[in-house]
Amino acid sequence: MEDVADRAGVSRALVSLVMRESPKVSNRSRAAVLTAAGELGYRPNLMARNLASRSTDMVGVMLNDLLNPFFAEIAEGILDAAAERDVRVLFNTGSRSTLSEQRAVENLLELRTEGIILVGTQLSAGYVEQVAGEVPVLVVGRTVPTAECDTVNNDECIGSRLAVKHLIGLGHTDIAHIDGGHGAGAPARRATYIETMATHDLAAVGRVFPGGFTERSGHDAASAMLDDGPLPTALFAANDLCAVGALSRFGDTGVDVPGRISIVGYDNIALAAMHHIGLTTIHQPRFEMGRLALETLLQRVDNPSASAVHHVVAPSIVVRTTTAPPP
Amino acid sequence: MEDVADRAGVSRALVSLVMRESPKVSNRSRAAVLTAAGELGYRPNLMARNLASRSTDMVGVMLNDLLNPFFAEIAEGILDAAAERDVRVLFNTGSRSTLSEQRAVENLLELRTEGIILVGTQLSAGYVEQVAGEVPVLVVGRTVPTAECDTVNNDECIGSRLAVKHLIGLGHTDIAHIDGGHGAGAPARRATYIETMATHDLAAVGRVFPGGFTERSGHDAASAMLDDGPLPTALFAANDLCAVGALSRFGDTGVDVPGRISIVGYDNIALAAMHHIGLTTIHQPRFEMGRLALETLLQRVDNPSASAVHHVVAPSIVVRTTTAPPP
DNA sequence: GTGAAAGCGCTAACAT
DNA sequence: ATGTTAGCGCTTTCAC
């Protein structure tokens, strides 16, 4: 920086002002500094700047898993909003191990990011709470019962109700559900399924099959369903992967979808949109959720003492080709 | 830090040594410092440490696109190797806009990461070269003709040959190819297809259909194929997405795969492994490529003056259910 | 093994 | 509009 100042014939402070795009610099000196910097290949050192200014304009984002496109779209939303607000985003991921997730968060903490967004992480509630004590934390895609942190989630109840009502509207009465196990949102989806069925005087009893959030679990649950006696005419699966698993199982067995059985998933992952698959599913506005997450976090950074805010966004249904009236 | 030192009854320098896990500290003082730090909730400031030590132990990773699982697995490999070598990894992504990709790289540069890994980015060769002038750069999933940087790639020729020979081995003689357009590796895949066909005295002429790296392009190319006269008995698609697009087009038309036509893809994305799809494809050892990338970059960091090294890893074929002998 | 002193590259008052 | 003077929180000689 000193070299740049000398070359431009000004003081270091002035160079600093120019680099920070301060308006209180004459055009003449600005130009001089800029060309000097260019010639010298000068690049400001963020470490030094942040240390001196006691602020970083950086937020950290912990992604549970880079492999999951579901999280990735949220990340895109975060980035989009961050660009507008002129904050830098640093990503980190834990590769599905809780320990390395913690290390990644520690890293962000040591870098003194202004806040941290946790998307789909499996960190323990206790740990999240501890982190939230040090820096504003926002959790998306999961509710953290105890912690003092903001959250952004989709409304599982609205989504599940949308799914079940779509099937009922089509004329189905025998609608099964494949359970999502311990997956985030799974309990709410199951509960809403049962509740919605009851509201319409339909029996959900004996129609909940144990499953999970994977293709395999959907496949297995469909097998169980096939063995279990009369096949339902419709199926609401815990998520898209699970739905596709069931879809292949039925395909292999010659059970026509949607002719013999209709299927609805949840999440609207890219897979669901594939021509080959065309899964009717529930869409979460992930991009918007990412934007909302960043905006909310930034607000919290400005006002750390406000009480936690919990955003719940409404999902919508995307009707494709796996649902039709019952045979 | 001073507070910790006071509380532990030692000097600041000693606290520094303990935090850096230096061996030259008595167990007694180490314990004292550690408990004091714990009680005070002290967390070292990376900014200050890096500034003072003039090193960061951080490498930056630019991902073209978080949404692409192909890149994500490489990232996992990078993380895995980084954990072993005790370096911190900072991710960034450009959301598919060249401008924001550049901004993300600048960010990493300003943070003074020791090196940068570019995975699948669309940065111009000129820009990459410029960055490589400032800090060690390693590019994976793309070759950068001019730049002075290391690369890690799979051998497109071996992979493509594997695909075509698999089909020939099955007895096919009329094998078409859907072109990958400008996608990374596409030209090599096409050229190798043509060459391998020639080697076996088979005609490739008129059998290359324009396509791309998307499902849609595969779908459209399959339509063109259907309109084009006699359907080939086998098809080597530019990548998996493209292959799946063709797969659905054929499925819709009642063309049996693999009964009437066999299909091979490239990349072995998760989609290909799905029960429903079972695509025969070429697998790139992505995780290993990620590991290799980090190792190579670190070597370059230690020895900046060595000449660029270009790693080429061998892909393998994964035979699933979309290939069979010709009808 | 421990402490004192001198920066790392920058920003932030405060002057001018 | 520009220069001066102190630090930011840490590491690093170098003595003890």
XYZ file of C-alpha atoms (C1' of nucleotides) in Angstrom:
686
model
C 0.000 0.000 0.000
C 2.866 2.284 0.808
C 4.395 1.597 -2.589
C 1.159 2.568 -4.268
C 0.993 5.747 -2.216
C 4.556 6.699 -3.140
C 4.041 5.971 -6.791
C 0.853 8.005 -6.871
C 2.465 10.745 -4.824
C -0.102 10.638 -2.045
C -0.428 9.321 1.487
C -1.354 5.797 2.493
C -4.620 7.000 3.962
C -5.640 8.311 0.603
C -4.936 5.011 -1.047
C -7.079 3.400 1.581
C -9.928 5.757 0.792
C -9.671 5.093 -2.913
C -9.639 1.336 -2.431
C -12.780 1.593 -0.364
C -14.434 3.683 -3.038
C -14.926 6.609 -0.744
C -16.589 9.601 -2.452
C -14.407 12.141 -0.670
C -11.457 11.830 -2.996
C -10.676 14.108 -5.896
C -10.898 12.535 -9.310
C -7.311 13.427 -9.932
C -5.920 11.538 -6.960
C -8.305 8.673 -7.473
C -7.037 8.197 -10.997
C -3.439 8.479 -9.857
C -3.936 5.879 -7.152
C -5.822 3.538 -9.425
C -3.196 3.553 -12.131
C -0.402 3.166 -9.602
C -2.236 0.229 -8.068
C -2.775 -1.293 -11.471
C 0.855 -0.970 -12.432
C 2.021 -2.479 -9.194
C -0.571 -5.247 -9.246
C -1.693 -4.142 -5.819
C -4.555 -6.018 -4.230
C -5.890 -4.993 -0.826
C -5.383 -7.507 1.945
C -8.752 -8.428 3.397
C -7.164 -9.830 6.533
C -5.575 -6.534 7.369
C -8.627 -4.559 6.385
C -10.965 -6.625 8.470
C -8.635 -6.570 11.396
C -8.354 -2.833 11.337
C -11.983 -2.130 10.636
C -13.297 -4.701 13.098
C -15.846 -5.819 10.554
C -15.687 -8.289 7.737
C -18.774 -7.846 5.566
C -18.701 -11.598 5.247
C -21.311 -14.139 6.091
C -20.615 -17.822 6.328
C -22.847 -20.486 4.854
C -22.629 -24.054 6.051
C -24.053 -26.490 3.565
C -24.762 -29.916 4.899
C -23.964 -31.460 1.640
C -22.835 -30.096 -1.666
C -24.215 -33.180 -3.331
C -27.775 -32.332 -2.535
C -29.281 -30.089 -5.197
C -31.973 -29.171 -2.759
C -29.521 -27.178 -0.683
C -27.691 -25.844 -3.668
C -30.650 -23.859 -4.891
C -30.978 -22.222 -1.513
C -27.331 -21.293 -1.795
C -28.028 -19.607 -5.105
C -30.698 -17.505 -3.450
C -28.328 -16.524 -0.688
C -25.707 -15.499 -3.220
C -28.198 -13.494 -5.179
C -29.288 -11.478 -2.168
C -25.705 -11.132 -0.974
C -24.662 -9.554 -4.252
C -27.315 -6.876 -3.810
C -26.300 -6.108 -0.263
C -22.626 -6.151 -1.083
C -21.613 -8.759 1.435
C -19.194 -11.544 0.717
C -20.259 -15.127 1.147
C -17.996 -17.920 2.264
C -19.227 -21.456 1.853
C -18.204 -24.450 3.809
C -19.454 -27.971 4.037
C -18.977 -30.847 6.373
C -19.284 -33.804 4.036
C -21.977 -35.346 6.142
C -19.842 -35.906 9.206
C -20.911 -34.018 12.282
C -17.345 -33.563 13.404
C -16.146 -32.021 10.197
C -19.280 -29.903 10.111
C -18.272 -28.490 13.437
C -14.767 -27.838 12.258
C -16.112 -26.004 9.268
C -18.269 -23.819 11.473
C -15.333 -23.110 13.780
C -13.423 -22.003 10.742
C -16.139 -19.543 9.858
C -16.234 -18.325 13.429
C -12.487 -17.791 13.524
C -12.719 -15.841 10.320
C -15.159 -13.607 12.151
C -17.990 -13.793 9.658
C -20.755 -11.428 10.707
C -23.286 -14.228 10.772
C -23.748 -17.820 9.782
C -26.457 -19.528 7.785
C -26.855 -23.216 8.469
C -28.574 -25.009 5.665
C -29.707 -28.524 6.310
C -26.953 -29.239 8.782
C -27.027 -32.059 11.268
C -25.370 -30.120 14.044
C -26.755 -30.849 17.482
C -29.186 -28.320 18.896
C -26.808 -27.689 21.759
C -23.950 -26.820 19.486
C -26.090 -24.588 17.321
C -27.187 -22.771 20.413
C -23.615 -22.267 21.491
C -22.662 -20.848 18.117
C -25.723 -18.629 18.177
C -24.338 -17.204 21.396
C -21.279 -15.966 19.560
C -22.684 -14.735 16.298
C -26.099 -14.399 14.636
C -27.194 -17.761 13.262
C -29.972 -18.525 10.842
C -31.124 -22.067 10.214
C -32.885 -23.043 7.029
C -34.610 -26.304 6.278
C -34.862 -27.364 9.855
C -36.321 -26.124 13.078
C -34.095 -25.786 16.093
C -36.445 -25.984 19.050
C -34.338 -24.371 21.715
C -31.825 -22.124 20.048
C -32.148 -18.400 19.889
C -31.793 -18.252 16.182
C -33.880 -17.230 13.223
C -35.213 -19.859 10.872
C -36.549 -20.111 7.336
C -38.664 -23.083 6.425
C -41.451 -24.134 4.167
C -44.815 -24.898 5.669
C -44.896 -28.670 5.742
C -48.565 -28.658 6.643
C -49.625 -26.573 3.686
C -47.471 -28.672 1.388
C -48.722 -31.993 2.628
C -52.304 -30.824 2.583
C -51.833 -29.687 -1.011
C -50.600 -33.151 -1.919
C -53.353 -35.093 -0.223
C -56.110 -32.756 -1.378
C -54.892 -33.005 -4.940
C -55.350 -36.754 -4.768
C -58.721 -36.472 -3.070
C -59.813 -33.951 -5.673
C -58.937 -36.489 -8.335
C -61.398 -38.891 -6.701
C -59.041 -41.051 -4.683
C -60.172 -42.437 -1.354
C -57.572 -45.108 -0.707
C -54.440 -43.030 -0.298
C -51.279 -44.415 1.306
C -48.290 -42.543 2.698
C -44.653 -43.544 2.757
C -43.115 -42.177 5.882
C -39.921 -40.129 5.836
C -38.467 -41.561 9.008
C -36.382 -39.029 10.861
C -35.804 -36.758 7.898
C -36.399 -33.041 8.397
C -40.089 -32.329 7.940
C -41.070 -35.980 7.812
C -43.081 -36.052 11.045
C -45.056 -32.981 10.002
C -45.783 -34.489 6.607
C -47.063 -37.684 8.121
C -49.160 -35.916 10.722
C -50.724 -33.662 8.130
C -51.467 -36.614 5.900
C -53.325 -38.326 8.732
C -55.126 -35.155 9.697
C -56.209 -34.330 6.160
C -57.475 -37.835 5.584
C -59.504 -37.586 8.791
C -60.952 -34.253 7.759
C -62.318 -35.918 4.668
C -63.566 -38.963 6.549
C -61.028 -41.197 4.889
C -59.141 -43.947 6.645
C -55.423 -43.449 7.035
C -55.153 -46.355 9.413
C -52.833 -49.049 8.174
C -51.930 -46.885 5.216
C -48.670 -45.433 6.531
C -45.700 -47.469 5.331
C -42.305 -47.014 6.935
C -39.780 -45.418 4.598
C -37.163 -42.704 4.384
C -35.745 -39.950 2.202
C -33.957 -42.226 -0.258
C -34.820 -43.967 -3.483
C -34.122 -47.304 -1.870
C -36.579 -46.718 0.944
C -39.301 -45.840 -1.546
C -38.523 -48.954 -3.488
C -38.748 -51.112 -0.404
C -41.909 -49.473 0.832
C -43.550 -50.101 -2.528
C -42.586 -53.750 -2.236
C -44.190 -53.865 1.185
C -47.284 -52.258 -0.259
C -47.451 -54.827 -3.029
C -47.230 -57.627 -0.492
C -49.673 -56.044 1.872
C -52.931 -56.898 0.178
C -55.063 -54.469 -1.823
C -52.915 -51.818 -3.452
C -54.044 -48.253 -2.740
C -55.022 -46.147 -5.731
C -52.791 -43.273 -4.662
C -49.621 -42.621 -2.757
C -48.125 -39.581 -1.071
C -44.416 -40.181 -0.585
C -42.190 -38.458 1.983
C -40.058 -36.871 -0.701
C -39.226 -37.084 -4.381
C -36.416 -39.575 -4.090
C -38.674 -41.869 -2.153
C -41.454 -41.367 -4.704
C -39.142 -42.243 -7.574
C -38.057 -45.385 -5.753
C -41.668 -46.462 -5.526
C -42.172 -45.467 -9.135
C -39.454 -47.826 -10.332
C -40.697 -50.647 -8.158
C -44.154 -50.316 -9.692
C -42.680 -49.973 -13.140
C -40.771 -53.228 -12.746
C -43.879 -55.035 -11.590
C -46.039 -53.758 -14.405
C -48.223 -51.632 -12.149
C -49.257 -48.693 -14.259
C -48.592 -45.192 -12.943
C -50.833 -43.241 -12.928
C -53.348 -45.720 -14.445
C -53.398 -48.086 -11.505
C -51.823 -45.879 -8.847
C -51.087 -42.154 -8.622
C -47.953 -40.854 -6.912
C -47.114 -37.475 -5.387
C -43.667 -36.570 -4.041
C -42.292 -33.637 -2.087
C -39.458 -31.198 -2.890
C -39.574 -30.837 -6.642
C -35.982 -31.787 -7.239
C -34.642 -31.659 -10.778
C -35.214 -35.362 -11.133
C -38.964 -34.895 -10.727
C -39.087 -32.597 -13.725
C -37.401 -35.053 -16.015
C -39.467 -35.998 -18.962
C -38.911 -39.617 -18.205
C -40.325 -39.293 -14.742
C -42.732 -36.366 -14.658
C -43.448 -36.608 -10.972
C -46.276 -34.583 -9.470
C -44.773 -32.993 -6.391
C -44.689 -30.166 -3.867
C -42.397 -27.309 -4.689
C -40.594 -25.258 -2.099
C -39.493 -21.818 -3.269
C -35.894 -22.580 -2.494
C -34.325 -19.650 -4.252
C -36.593 -17.261 -2.390
C -35.889 -19.079 0.838
C -32.208 -18.447 0.299
C -32.799 -14.777 -0.338
C -35.007 -14.509 2.699
C -32.390 -16.272 4.792
C -29.718 -13.760 3.907
C -31.972 -10.745 4.370
C -33.146 -11.988 7.725
C -29.647 -12.732 8.887
C -28.450 -9.294 7.909
C -31.294 -7.713 9.816
C -30.305 -9.703 12.835
C -26.719 -8.611 12.445
C -27.874 -5.014 12.579
C -30.122 -5.685 15.515
C -28.749 -8.564 17.543
C -31.068 -8.090 20.472
C -34.369 -8.564 18.630
C -36.172 -11.783 19.371
C -35.872 -14.687 16.962
C -37.967 -14.565 13.814
C -39.238 -17.689 12.132
C -40.154 -17.376 8.491
C -42.483 -19.960 7.045
C -42.961 -19.853 3.303
C -45.778 -21.457 1.400
C -44.996 -24.313 -0.951
C -47.028 -25.041 -4.075
C -48.008 -28.098 -6.027
C -46.587 -28.983 -9.435
C -48.832 -31.365 -11.279
C -47.111 -33.606 -13.778
C -47.888 -37.034 -15.133
C -47.851 -39.387 -12.163
C -51.304 -38.451 -10.935
C -54.718 -39.181 -12.486
C -58.186 -40.209 -11.347
C -58.413 -43.674 -9.816
C -59.045 -46.624 -12.167
C -5.885 -12.877 24.236
C -4.529 -10.596 26.878
C -7.461 -11.478 29.110
C -6.694 -15.154 28.712
C -3.049 -14.521 29.541
C -3.956 -12.576 32.678
C -6.428 -15.157 33.845
C -3.949 -17.962 33.298
C -1.203 -15.906 34.875
C 1.096 -16.032 31.854
C 2.178 -13.790 29.014
C 0.371 -13.255 25.735
C 3.119 -15.000 23.835
C 2.528 -18.134 25.815
C -1.137 -18.103 25.016
C -0.202 -17.795 21.393
C 2.029 -20.855 21.625
C -0.674 -22.890 23.278
C -3.286 -21.919 20.712
C -0.967 -23.038 17.973
C -0.370 -26.332 19.736
C 3.319 -25.736 20.056
C 5.157 -28.574 21.836
C 7.435 -26.239 23.741
C 4.995 -25.393 26.499
C 4.861 -27.029 29.914
C 1.789 -29.103 30.555
C 0.980 -26.967 33.517
C 0.826 -23.713 31.580
C -0.945 -25.360 28.686
C -3.704 -26.563 30.972
C -3.955 -23.176 32.644
C -4.234 -21.394 29.318
C -6.740 -23.850 27.933
C -9.073 -23.604 30.896
C -8.788 -19.829 30.968
C -9.593 -19.727 27.268
C -12.543 -22.032 27.793
C -13.943 -19.950 30.615
C -13.579 -16.747 28.673
C -14.950 -18.236 25.456
C -11.821 -17.093 23.711
C -11.515 -17.916 20.047
C -8.389 -16.965 18.118
C -8.878 -14.402 15.401
C -7.766 -15.885 12.111
C -7.476 -12.474 10.511
C -4.950 -11.342 13.040
C -3.109 -14.622 13.015
C -2.812 -14.745 9.277
C -1.779 -11.146 9.105
C 0.971 -11.622 11.613
C 2.175 -14.959 10.333
C 1.991 -14.013 6.689
C 0.412 -17.322 5.839
C -3.158 -18.524 5.876
C -3.175 -22.295 5.508
C -6.265 -21.785 3.405
C -6.979 -22.831 -0.117
C -9.873 -21.486 -2.129
C -12.119 -23.621 -4.270
C -14.229 -22.070 -6.994
C -17.122 -24.246 -8.000
C -18.771 -23.357 -11.230
C -22.072 -24.491 -9.959
C -23.233 -25.901 -6.678
C -26.174 -27.428 -8.481
C -24.064 -29.833 -10.426
C -23.465 -33.041 -8.505
C -20.601 -33.748 -10.806
C -18.572 -30.939 -9.286
C -19.795 -31.633 -5.794
C -18.126 -35.004 -5.618
C -14.832 -33.463 -6.629
C -15.309 -31.012 -3.794
C -15.733 -33.896 -1.381
C -12.418 -35.296 -2.507
C -10.747 -31.951 -2.018
C -12.146 -31.682 1.488
C -11.038 -35.169 2.327
C -7.452 -34.501 1.333
C -7.512 -31.092 2.983
C -8.503 -32.586 6.308
C -5.453 -34.827 6.191
C -3.096 -32.012 5.366
C -4.638 -29.680 7.877
C -5.467 -26.898 5.505
C -8.697 -24.976 5.581
C -10.889 -24.886 2.526
C -13.041 -21.966 1.488
C -15.637 -22.524 -1.187
C -17.089 -20.008 -3.491
C -19.276 -20.178 -6.516
C -20.232 -17.870 -9.291
C -23.757 -19.017 -10.048
C -22.943 -19.502 -13.671
C -22.250 -15.861 -14.411
C -18.727 -15.118 -15.510
C -18.755 -11.776 -13.768
C -19.755 -13.128 -10.407
C -17.307 -15.955 -10.853
C -14.585 -13.376 -11.190
C -15.780 -11.545 -8.128
C -15.716 -14.756 -6.159
C -12.152 -15.429 -7.237
C -11.111 -11.892 -6.334
C -12.569 -12.496 -2.930
C -10.400 -15.556 -2.454
C -7.398 -13.648 -3.691
C -8.008 -10.813 -1.260
C -8.292 -13.324 1.520
C -4.833 -14.455 0.527
C -5.610 -18.128 0.104
C -2.395 -20.022 -0.594
C -3.779 -21.424 -3.797
C -6.979 -21.746 -5.766
C -8.666 -24.739 -7.317
C -10.974 -23.960 -10.198
C -13.489 -26.686 -10.794
C -15.479 -26.530 -13.968
C -15.377 -22.767 -14.153
C -16.073 -20.790 -17.257
C -13.467 -18.143 -16.595
C -11.645 -16.940 -19.670
C -8.202 -18.392 -20.277
C -6.745 -14.913 -20.054
C -8.200 -14.281 -16.653
C -7.135 -17.668 -15.337
C -3.647 -16.926 -16.517
C -3.652 -13.623 -14.711
C -4.783 -15.228 -11.473
C -2.185 -17.940 -11.902
C 0.366 -15.153 -11.949
C -0.612 -14.153 -8.434
C -1.162 -17.473 -6.744
C -0.895 -21.167 -7.608
C -3.946 -22.251 -9.579
C -5.142 -25.739 -10.362
C -7.891 -26.355 -12.882
C -9.989 -29.492 -12.806
C -12.432 -30.680 -15.412
C -11.110 -28.463 -18.115
C -7.899 -27.855 -19.932
C -6.519 -24.357 -20.060
C -4.297 -24.288 -23.101
C -2.138 -21.315 -22.326
C -2.111 -20.816 -18.590
C 0.764 -21.817 -16.397
C -1.351 -23.879 -14.095
C -1.673 -27.497 -13.104
C -4.676 -29.501 -14.232
C -6.534 -32.651 -13.282
C -8.747 -34.294 -15.864
C -10.089 -37.612 -16.912
C -8.900 -39.118 -20.136
C -11.751 -38.486 -22.545
C -10.207 -40.734 -25.147
C -9.985 -43.753 -22.898
C -13.509 -43.156 -21.668
C -15.018 -42.744 -25.099
C -13.151 -45.724 -26.427
C -14.441 -47.789 -23.525
C -17.977 -46.795 -24.430
C -17.724 -47.508 -28.129
C -15.808 -50.747 -27.682
C -18.369 -51.979 -25.205
C -21.035 -51.556 -27.857
C -18.896 -53.122 -30.554
C -18.129 -56.022 -28.224
C -21.858 -56.570 -27.848
C -22.066 -57.002 -31.611
C -23.262 -53.568 -32.666
C -22.123 -52.129 -35.954
C -24.539 -49.257 -36.431
C -23.580 -46.973 -33.569
C -24.623 -43.328 -33.449
C -23.243 -40.499 -31.343
C -24.996 -37.506 -29.885
C -22.586 -34.632 -29.840
C -21.942 -32.579 -26.707
C -21.648 -29.260 -28.468
C -19.216 -26.943 -26.714
C -19.308 -28.748 -23.377
C -15.985 -29.563 -21.739
C -14.666 -32.786 -23.202
C -17.285 -32.987 -25.917
C -14.935 -32.506 -28.878
C -12.606 -35.223 -27.575
C -15.518 -37.588 -27.070
C -16.739 -37.067 -30.592
C -13.303 -37.383 -32.138
C -12.602 -40.579 -30.252
C -15.947 -42.007 -31.290
C -15.121 -41.368 -34.931
C -11.618 -42.717 -34.582
C -12.685 -45.870 -32.770
C -15.359 -46.572 -35.347
C -12.774 -46.184 -38.078
C -10.379 -48.529 -36.329
C -13.048 -51.178 -36.467
C -13.967 -50.448 -40.056
C -17.354 -49.115 -39.065
C -19.000 -46.084 -40.592
C -19.452 -43.096 -38.358
C -20.413 -40.906 -41.266
C -23.860 -39.429 -40.893
C -24.125 -40.948 -37.457
C -23.162 -37.904 -35.410
C -26.242 -36.008 -34.274
C -25.927 -32.495 -32.898
C -26.746 -32.295 -29.198
C -25.501 -30.917 -25.924
C -25.052 -31.660 -22.246
C -28.710 -31.398 -21.279
C -31.656 -33.751 -21.102
C -33.503 -31.616 -23.620
C -30.747 -31.867 -26.190
C -30.719 -35.635 -25.875
C -34.458 -35.709 -26.289
C -34.291 -33.583 -29.410
C -31.414 -35.543 -30.882
C -33.374 -38.763 -30.395
C -36.279 -37.186 -32.245
C -33.954 -36.280 -35.092
C -32.685 -39.838 -35.110
C -36.194 -41.202 -35.302
C -36.973 -38.953 -38.264
C -33.700 -39.659 -39.961
C -34.402 -43.049 -41.452
C -33.081 -46.346 -40.111
C -32.583 -46.191 -36.368
C -29.103 -47.245 -35.243
C -28.924 -50.220 -32.874
C -26.716 -48.380 -30.416
C -26.030 -44.875 -29.210
C -23.141 -43.225 -27.404
C -24.377 -39.983 -25.875
C -22.218 -36.996 -24.938
C -23.115 -37.309 -21.270
C -25.628 -38.901 -18.934
C -28.170 -36.114 -19.007
C -28.182 -36.261 -22.756
C -28.473 -40.047 -22.668
C -31.442 -39.886 -20.334
C -33.125 -37.373 -22.609
C -32.799 -39.817 -25.471
C -33.968 -42.600 -23.200
C -37.231 -40.847 -22.433
C -37.802 -39.959 -26.057
C -37.455 -43.597 -27.021
C -39.582 -44.677 -24.091
C -42.390 -42.368 -25.214
C -42.260 -43.742 -28.735
C -42.270 -47.359 -27.684
C -38.734 -47.999 -28.864
C -37.377 -50.632 -26.516
C -34.116 -49.922 -24.698
C -31.980 -51.983 -24.806
C -34.042 -54.412 -26.958
C -34.155 -52.210 -30.018
C -31.400 -49.746 -29.192
C -28.601 -49.699 -26.617
C -27.505 -46.480 -24.929
C -24.263 -45.487 -23.203
C -23.783 -42.189 -21.383
C -20.786 -40.438 -19.841
C -20.169 -39.193 -16.278
C -22.019 -41.675 -14.094
C -24.094 -39.111 -12.276
C -26.401 -40.312 -9.505
C -29.283 -40.309 -11.920
C -27.637 -43.014 -14.001
C -27.554 -45.374 -11.061
C -31.236 -45.062 -10.372
C -33.092 -48.307 -10.574
C -35.602 -46.730 -12.870
C -32.945 -45.740 -15.342
C -29.960 -48.078 -14.976
C -27.819 -46.298 -17.533
C -24.608 -47.885 -18.742
C -22.056 -45.113 -18.562
C -18.454 -43.994 -18.141
C -17.377 -43.254 -14.630
C -14.804 -40.640 -13.734
C -13.130 -41.149 -10.359
C -14.276 -37.773 -9.150
C -13.487 -38.182 -5.507
C -9.945 -39.198 -6.331
C -9.680 -36.336 -8.787
C -10.550 -33.966 -5.966
C -7.936 -35.470 -3.704
C -5.355 -35.340 -6.449
C -6.222 -31.733 -7.129
C -5.567 -30.666 -3.576
C -2.368 -32.657 -3.262
C -1.052 -31.279 -6.499
C -1.940 -27.738 -5.558
C -0.172 -28.015 -2.217
C 2.912 -29.332 -3.926
C 2.831 -26.347 -6.195
C 2.435 -24.020 -3.239
C 5.606 -25.480 -1.765
C 7.419 -25.272 -5.039
C 5.993 -22.429 -7.117
C 8.697 -22.491 -9.722
C 8.210 -26.074 -10.927
C 6.688 -26.424 -14.351
C 2.988 -27.166 -14.709
C 1.866 -30.740 -14.147
C -1.159 -32.189 -15.917
C -2.764 -35.193 -14.320
C -4.936 -37.394 -16.490
C -6.880 -40.086 -14.686
C -8.420 -43.125 -16.299
C -12.193 -43.465 -16.322
C -13.960 -46.832 -16.245
C -17.167 -48.246 -17.634
C -20.186 -49.104 -15.511
C -22.439 -51.554 -17.276
C -26.070 -51.378 -16.290
C -29.281 -52.201 -18.102
C -29.403 -49.927 -21.124
C -27.008 -51.965 -23.205
C -27.498 -55.411 -24.797
C -26.658 -57.173 -28.041
C -28.396 -55.785 -31.138
C -31.832 -57.201 -32.017
C 9.791 -22.518 29.191
C 8.655 -17.687 29.381
C 8.382 -12.587 28.533
C 9.247 -7.929 25.950
C 9.197 -5.547 21.902
C 8.421 -4.937 17.129
C 5.708 -5.352 13.501
C 1.956 -7.735 9.792
C -1.218 -4.274 6.189
C -4.668 -1.881 6.919
C -8.500 1.658 8.940
C -10.100 5.390 11.888
C -10.286 9.292 14.227
C -8.484 13.664 14.152
C -6.088 17.364 12.083
C -5.305 20.386 8.539
C -9.618 16.841 -0.060
C -5.523 15.012 2.142
C -2.002 13.743 5.773
C -0.953 12.085 10.862
C -1.196 9.135 14.463
C -2.709 5.223 16.719
C -4.005 0.981 17.009
C -6.791 -3.921 15.295
C -5.155 -9.161 17.570
C -1.940 -11.773 16.679
C 3.123 -13.901 15.671
C 7.887 -13.509 15.915
C 12.499 -12.708 16.899
C 15.327 -12.413 20.686
C 16.611 -12.210 25.339
C 16.194 -14.308 29.822
